[in-house]
Amino acid sequence: MTDLTRLTIAEAREKLAAREITAVELTDAYLAAIDSANASLNAYVAPTPEKAREMAKASDARIAAGKAGALEGIPLGIKDLFATEGVHTQACSHILDGFEPRYESTVTQNLWNDGAVMLGKLNMDEFAMGSSNETSYYGPVRNPWRAAGSDADLVAGGSSGGSAAAVAAFLCAGATATDTGGSIRQPAAYTGTVGIKPTYGRCSRWGIVAYASSLDQAGPIARDVRDAAILLKSMASVDEKDTTSVDLPVPDYEAAIGQSIRGMKIGIPKEYRLDGMPEEIEALWRQGIAWLKEAGAEIVDISLPHTTYALPTYYIISPAEASSNLARYDGVRYGLRVDGDDIVDMYEKTRAAGFGMEVKRRILIGTYVLSAGYYDAYYVRAQKVRTLIKRDFDLAFAAGVDAILTPATPSSAFAIADEALAADPVKMYLNDIFTVTVNMAGLPGISVPAGLDGKGLPLGLQLIGRPFGEETLFRTAHVIEQAAGRFSPAKWW
Amino acid sequence: MSVDIDTVKRVARLARIAVSEEEASRMTGELNGILGFVEQLSEVNIEGVEPMTSVMPMAMRERRDVVADGGIADDIVANAPVSDRNFFLVPKVVE
Amino acid sequence: MTLVDVRTPDPKRLIPGATGDWEVIIGMEVHAQVLSSSKLFSGASTEFGKAPNANVSLVDAAMPGMLPVINEECVKQAVRTGLGLKAEINHRSIFDRKNYFYPDLPQGYQISQFKDPIVGEGKIVISLGPDRQGHFEDIEIGIERLHLEQDAGKSMHDQHPTMSYVDLNRSGVALMEIVSKPDMRSSDEAKAYMTKLRSIVRYLGTCDGNMDEGSMRADVNVSVRRPGEPFGTRCEIKNVNSIRFIGQAIEYEARRQIGILEDGGVIDQETRLFDPGKGETRSMRSKEDAHDYRYFPDPDLLPLEFDNEFVGRLLADLPELPDDKKTRFVKDLGLSVYDASVLVSEKAIADYYEVVAAGRDGKIAANWVINDLLGALNKDGKAIEETPVSPAQLGGIIDLIKDGTISGKIAKDLFEIVWNEGGDPAAIVEARGMKQVTDTGAIEKAVDEIIAANPEQVEKVKAKPALAGWFVGQVMKATGGKANPQAVQTLVKTKLGIDE
């Protein structure tokens, strides 16, 4: 029999519906793959094989009864940031030791309601703070991709490194992920997968461990654009439990795939042409422009003048929100507690032992920028700059631009434990330079594989859409995918 | 703006994270690196610009005043490190 | 907030010290629990006195990934209260996070409103008095702002030698923090302010005002100064939970501060607690860190915005407030300011009175409610809600007087019977033969008998007609109070030959 894990969601969906395969067979194939690969890739921190088989069985029963949901029997990996009832949910942090919520996040509940099967919880940067998955309490994820002729371990990107690696290495049919500054799109670009961060408010944040509330959005990482569209359709919803959930019906994203982009106006922002950007990235971008032009799109140069300020703005706003969001991890109601002489001592010891270095760094920065005397200079100023960043996009869209094309990342995947990056947190932060603007403006952004670099590593292009312009993104990304082809790593694990 | 080690210790105290002398010293450097990086925002002209309060223009969702939750004390304390008769227990607090 | 002194020092309010007079300056922050079924940001019940953590949702316990969704009724209640305080209603307000660590604060922050509260400046008129001449003094106390915020949970420290017990039932319950301007100048004013504020929220139905259940509590800011000098350093007395204690705490604190200043000391700006047992305030064990709450807008929420129409609808449905009711009682029902003040002091009393007064003489109704009903309640230590005599019953008694069925004196007895035994007043009068005698023949007989038996008095009354009252009294006594006093009076005068 062919390797079932190679099927895309769309393909598996058909075979399941046609009763050519069963959900249990499909799930077992993935569980076997996880079993043999996870020690090498470290993509899963908590596989849930029993639950998976049980859910798959139920899926088969529903298929037999003619009651199949949109994702019936599709085995998925879930980022450890999503609360899953009775299952390990720790945001890959020591501080949530042993935490098993008595509730299910809205996004995952939506997936189960549509019949999906949970394979387990995926590795990630601790509290989604990182760009390399190296801040995880469970250790870094290894990228299934390696440079040609090298056996050096590369990062899978972050923070959704486990999601991206699991999808790329066929350890799940698709995965949930979240994106606060690029945490879906950057790892997708590093692993040759498709990742979309939808418009802020499209997916409910209820039950997703918060990092920076005004920026966090859930989205899928998938093997191709169609699968991403299928997954997002199920993940997205209007949720009365999330104040920031936007009251708009969820469209059928898959229907957008294959539609022509003729006449569409694609903006090319000059500010994304960075000094010292590798020529390969430039070339990829030019290639992307050419593909879209060939498909009938109109290419226009645009200016987003505050782009350069997005990253520093992000590094004020996100730590500020995080410093407050993470105050609840205090050893009182759940997770780790380290005893102390008194309550303050207990807090300080618990949080010192429970949080990793990067999380502490961001909490301290966030605490500092909100503290008396600095609030206006840092936080308020940053929120004003954020207004300006969003205004840049508003103006571009008002001028008729339908989508914006940029590189997804300034490089391909880098080595695990890169010394230069470890020594300077800011260097690591620069990884998000192309993606973070999108979060600042609340816009949808998709990363789609567009080619390989000289080392044979995948590179991605990013498309940025208008608010709730996800269909345009799927439609346009599909054009790039058609032109660029698909990319899979050579199996070494 | 930059921070000294005492500021780092004060901030760590506010954030209730115990830091060793060595950690505080290392973090002082790192925090100054980050603060130096964000310093470029001071060159942006923000005159007359409103700070962002919500990225999507929308009215705040409101709830009807009905009791639709609670009654789950067992679930609430299920993950507690120390609890007794559905109370959370913490080291004694003095006022 | 800039403190503005709006009052002129009033000699009768000054506190004499060893070295001269002092003026006490008081401002209050009152936390009033919003009357709502569910919490400010969660669907858990606000009911008081439930089992530990029974009224707690995942949101209230700050479980990872939980999000607040605002309760629309709490917003309305805050606006109603703002309207009742004649305050500016802000059509756009922002919820901020106030960050600090405490075991009964599960999120590690309280959702509150800092820079942009839902309600701005307003005022409350308090009425002091009456003085010996029966005059009231009305004083306007400024309201600085009102904002919505979450209550914290509760820690208990007496359950275990080394541990505190935390119950989050109150965590997330909606509070209105109502901040006054530093406009009060005596403990009486402060007590009157709290009493009036409580009365207003009860009239509005926005807070039950039950201070013993913690539904209303005050942080009292007290400072002293020489009259005419700038404000002194203030101390904040936290969480005072009765009106009497507010008075005691201020009296103690003012004298404490005066003592320190007169001894050449300085006042430390600090937070203090009132110990009702000792009647003293004491310094709270100083928190090691200076507070730095790091307020910033809560990113889980959006600005709270509403239009004029929303406010207009709430305004249109606003119940009559005590000041308006008092004015109406005086103007339309002819009550004295004193009686009207007593009747509107509590909404339940005013409601009771209005039922009794409906279709009856307002003044007579007021006399019965104030003298008889409130007197009896007071004697038995009962609240108006516990009255054994319903407004309908009291109205029935008044009607029986009015139609001449019983005398005023019998009515008092009847009130007592209804108070103790209940029942329909008219039926009781019928069953117990309490009807007054209007049969002139029977009264005449009694009058004749009294006159015949008291020749000396008859002589005296000829010189002093005012003594006729004595005969009336004797006749009433002889008839067991049931004779119609009007008829007795007329007959006595006729028989004694006294001109009308």
mmCIF file of N, CA and C in Angstrom, chain A residues 8-10 12-13 16 23 26-27 55-56 59-60 62-63 67-76 78 107-118 173-176 220 226-236 254:
data_model
loop_
_atom_site.group_PDB
_atom_site.id
_atom_site.type_symbol
_atom_site.label_atom_id
_atom_site.label_comp_id
_atom_site.label_asym_id
_atom_site.label_seq_id
_atom_site.Cartn_x
_atom_site.Cartn_y
_atom_site.Cartn_z
ATOM 1 N N THR A 8 -2.355 14.482 0.778
ATOM 2 C CA THR A 8 -2.767 15.786 1.304
ATOM 3 C C THR A 8 -4.129 15.606 1.961
ATOM 4 N N ILE A 9 -4.564 16.641 2.653
ATOM 5 C CA ILE A 9 -5.876 16.558 3.293
ATOM 6 C C ILE A 9 -6.969 16.368 2.240
ATOM 7 N N ALA A 10 -6.821 17.111 1.153
ATOM 8 C CA ALA A 10 -7.830 17.020 0.091
ATOM 9 C C ALA A 10 -7.881 15.601 -0.477
ATOM 10 N N ALA A 12 -6.778 12.756 1.045
ATOM 11 C CA ALA A 12 -7.238 11.815 2.062
ATOM 12 C C ALA A 12 -8.755 11.914 2.224
ATOM 13 N N ARG A 13 -9.260 13.134 2.170
ATOM 14 C CA ARG A 13 -10.694 13.393 2.299
ATOM 15 C C ARG A 13 -11.467 12.579 1.268
ATOM 16 N N LEU A 16 -11.172 8.790 1.975
ATOM 17 C CA LEU A 16 -11.997 8.413 3.126
ATOM 18 C C LEU A 16 -13.467 8.376 2.727
ATOM 19 N N ALA A 23 -10.239 5.908 8.510
ATOM 20 C CA ALA A 23 -9.602 6.914 9.364
ATOM 21 C C ALA A 23 -8.595 6.240 10.293
ATOM 22 N N LEU A 26 -5.421 5.562 8.385
ATOM 23 C CA LEU A 26 -4.702 6.818 8.146
ATOM 24 C C LEU A 26 -4.011 7.261 9.435
ATOM 25 N N THR A 27 -4.759 7.203 10.529
ATOM 26 C CA THR A 27 -4.223 7.609 11.817
ATOM 27 C C THR A 27 -3.055 6.711 12.221
ATOM 28 N N MET A 55 -10.554 8.596 18.386
ATOM 29 C CA MET A 55 -11.225 9.592 17.540
ATOM 30 C C MET A 55 -11.370 9.074 16.120
ATOM 31 N N ALA A 56 -10.342 8.359 15.640
ATOM 32 C CA ALA A 56 -10.386 7.830 14.273
ATOM 33 C C ALA A 56 -11.513 6.810 14.137
ATOM 34 N N SER A 59 -14.614 8.536 13.853
ATOM 35 C CA SER A 59 -14.729 9.109 12.505
ATOM 36 C C SER A 59 -15.217 8.065 11.518
ATOM 37 N N ASP A 60 -14.620 6.875 11.598
ATOM 38 C CA ASP A 60 -15.040 5.802 10.690
ATOM 39 C C ASP A 60 -16.523 5.498 10.866
ATOM 40 N N ARG A 62 -18.800 7.584 11.868
ATOM 41 C CA ARG A 62 -19.591 8.678 11.287
ATOM 42 C C ARG A 62 -19.593 8.615 9.764
ATOM 43 N N ILE A 63 -18.426 8.250 9.213
ATOM 44 C CA ILE A 63 -18.371 8.121 7.751
ATOM 45 C C ILE A 63 -19.349 7.029 7.306
ATOM 46 N N LYS A 67 -22.420 10.614 8.148
ATOM 47 C CA LYS A 67 -22.467 11.859 8.909
ATOM 48 C C LYS A 67 -21.092 12.510 9.002
ATOM 49 N N ALA A 68 -20.295 12.349 7.973
ATOM 50 C CA ALA A 68 -18.923 12.846 8.009
ATOM 51 C C ALA A 68 -18.876 14.365 8.012
ATOM 52 N N GLY A 69 -17.966 14.895 8.833
ATOM 53 C CA GLY A 69 -17.743 16.340 8.856
ATOM 54 C C GLY A 69 -16.719 16.736 7.814
ATOM 55 N N ALA A 70 -16.441 18.024 7.728
ATOM 56 C CA ALA A 70 -15.551 18.549 6.689
ATOM 57 C C ALA A 70 -14.125 18.025 6.832
ATOM 58 N N LEU A 71 -13.730 17.650 8.033
ATOM 59 C CA LEU A 71 -12.367 17.147 8.253
ATOM 60 C C LEU A 71 -12.409 15.731 8.802
ATOM 61 N N GLU A 72 -13.442 15.005 8.445
ATOM 62 C CA GLU A 72 -13.649 13.708 9.078
ATOM 63 C C GLU A 72 -12.455 12.791 8.873
ATOM 64 N N GLY A 73 -11.899 12.329 10.000
ATOM 65 C CA GLY A 73 -10.817 11.355 9.960
ATOM 66 C C GLY A 73 -9.461 11.918 9.596
ATOM 67 N N ILE A 74 -9.330 13.229 9.510
ATOM 68 C CA ILE A 74 -8.036 13.829 9.124
ATOM 69 C C ILE A 74 -7.176 14.011 10.374
ATOM 70 N N PRO A 75 -6.021 13.363 10.432
ATOM 71 C CA PRO A 75 -5.170 13.426 11.627
ATOM 72 C C PRO A 75 -4.334 14.713 11.654
ATOM 73 N N LEU A 76 -4.471 15.435 12.752
ATOM 74 C CA LEU A 76 -3.798 16.727 12.862
ATOM 75 C C LEU A 76 -2.909 16.783 14.104
ATOM 76 N N ILE A 78 -1.451 19.414 17.054
ATOM 77 C CA ILE A 78 -1.928 20.635 17.706
ATOM 78 C C ILE A 78 -0.780 21.290 18.466
ATOM 79 N N VAL A 107 -10.759 26.885 18.799
ATOM 80 C CA VAL A 107 -10.228 26.444 17.504
ATOM 81 C C VAL A 107 -10.156 24.918 17.426
ATOM 82 N N THR A 108 -9.611 24.282 18.469
ATOM 83 C CA THR A 108 -9.516 22.815 18.393
ATOM 84 C C THR A 108 -10.909 22.183 18.468
ATOM 85 N N GLN A 109 -11.790 22.769 19.266
ATOM 86 C CA GLN A 109 -13.155 22.228 19.325
ATOM 87 C C GLN A 109 -13.800 22.284 17.939
ATOM 88 N N ASN A 110 -13.558 23.395 17.227
ATOM 89 C CA ASN A 110 -14.093 23.512 15.864
ATOM 90 C C ASN A 110 -13.581 22.370 14.985
ATOM 91 N N LEU A 111 -12.289 22.056 15.157
ATOM 92 C CA LEU A 111 -11.705 20.977 14.350
ATOM 93 C C LEU A 111 -12.331 19.632 14.696
ATOM 94 N N TRP A 112 -12.483 19.379 15.994
ATOM 95 C CA TRP A 112 -13.085 18.083 16.392
ATOM 96 C C TRP A 112 -14.546 18.026 15.947
ATOM 97 N N ASN A 113 -15.215 19.165 16.015
ATOM 98 C CA ASN A 113 -16.609 19.187 15.557
ATOM 99 C C ASN A 113 -16.711 18.802 14.084
ATOM 100 N N ASP A 114 -15.647 19.118 13.342
ATOM 101 C CA ASP A 114 -15.643 18.777 11.916
ATOM 102 C C ASP A 114 -15.067 17.385 11.664
ATOM 103 N N GLY A 115 -14.762 16.680 12.752
ATOM 104 C CA GLY A 115 -14.354 15.281 12.595
ATOM 105 C C GLY A 115 -12.861 15.014 12.597
ATOM 106 N N ALA A 116 -12.035 16.046 12.822
ATOM 107 C CA ALA A 116 -10.587 15.835 12.780
ATOM 108 C C ALA A 116 -10.126 14.964 13.945
ATOM 109 N N VAL A 117 -8.959 14.376 13.777
ATOM 110 C CA VAL A 117 -8.373 13.456 14.757
ATOM 111 C C VAL A 117 -7.106 14.087 15.326
ATOM 112 N N MET A 118 -6.954 14.059 16.657
ATOM 113 C CA MET A 118 -5.763 14.660 17.261
ATOM 114 C C MET A 118 -4.652 13.631 17.448
ATOM 115 N N ALA A 173 -1.241 15.421 8.952
ATOM 116 C CA ALA A 173 -1.755 15.897 7.664
ATOM 117 C C ALA A 173 -1.769 17.419 7.612
ATOM 118 N N GLY A 174 -1.844 18.014 8.781
ATOM 119 C CA GLY A 174 -1.839 19.467 8.903
ATOM 120 C C GLY A 174 -1.733 19.775 10.376
ATOM 121 N N ALA A 175 -1.461 21.032 10.691
ATOM 122 C CA ALA A 175 -1.272 21.363 12.101
ATOM 123 C C ALA A 175 -1.851 22.728 12.415
ATOM 124 N N THR A 176 -2.234 22.883 13.676
ATOM 125 C CA THR A 176 -2.596 24.224 14.115
ATOM 126 C C THR A 176 -1.311 24.930 14.533
ATOM 127 N N PRO A 220 -3.457 27.763 10.290
ATOM 128 C CA PRO A 220 -2.929 26.430 9.999
ATOM 129 C C PRO A 220 -1.554 26.463 9.331
ATOM 130 N N ARG A 226 -4.285 24.495 -0.824
ATOM 131 C CA ARG A 226 -5.648 23.986 -0.681
ATOM 132 C C ARG A 226 -5.885 23.458 0.739
ATOM 133 N N ASP A 227 -4.922 22.683 1.237
ATOM 134 C CA ASP A 227 -5.074 22.143 2.589
ATOM 135 C C ASP A 227 -5.167 23.269 3.626
ATOM 136 N N ALA A 228 -4.379 24.308 3.411
ATOM 137 C CA ALA A 228 -4.426 25.439 4.335
ATOM 138 C C ALA A 228 -5.823 26.065 4.336
ATOM 139 N N ALA A 229 -6.399 26.149 3.124
ATOM 140 C CA ALA A 229 -7.741 26.726 2.994
ATOM 141 C C ALA A 229 -8.772 25.844 3.693
ATOM 142 N N ILE A 230 -8.624 24.539 3.518
ATOM 143 C CA ILE A 230 -9.565 23.594 4.150
ATOM 144 C C ILE A 230 -9.480 23.723 5.675
ATOM 145 N N LEU A 231 -8.250 23.775 6.180
ATOM 146 C CA LEU A 231 -8.072 23.845 7.631
ATOM 147 C C LEU A 231 -8.587 25.162 8.207
ATOM 148 N N LEU A 232 -8.264 26.253 7.521
ATOM 149 C CA LEU A 232 -8.682 27.553 8.062
ATOM 150 C C LEU A 232 -10.205 27.646 8.134
ATOM 151 N N LYS A 233 -10.846 27.079 7.130
ATOM 152 C CA LYS A 233 -12.324 27.103 7.123
ATOM 153 C C LYS A 233 -12.880 26.477 8.404
ATOM 154 N N SER A 234 -12.249 25.395 8.842
ATOM 155 C CA SER A 234 -12.724 24.744 10.063
ATOM 156 C C SER A 234 -12.275 25.449 11.330
ATOM 157 N N MET A 235 -11.091 26.006 11.324
ATOM 158 C CA MET A 235 -10.554 26.655 12.528
ATOM 159 C C MET A 235 -11.270 27.966 12.837
ATOM 160 N N ALA A 236 -11.582 28.706 11.783
ATOM 161 C CA ALA A 236 -12.152 30.045 11.964
ATOM 162 C C ALA A 236 -13.600 29.954 12.418
ATOM 163 N N GLU A 254 -11.737 27.325 0.200
ATOM 164 C CA GLU A 254 -11.271 26.404 -0.842
ATOM 165 C C GLU A 254 -11.801 26.812 -2.208
#
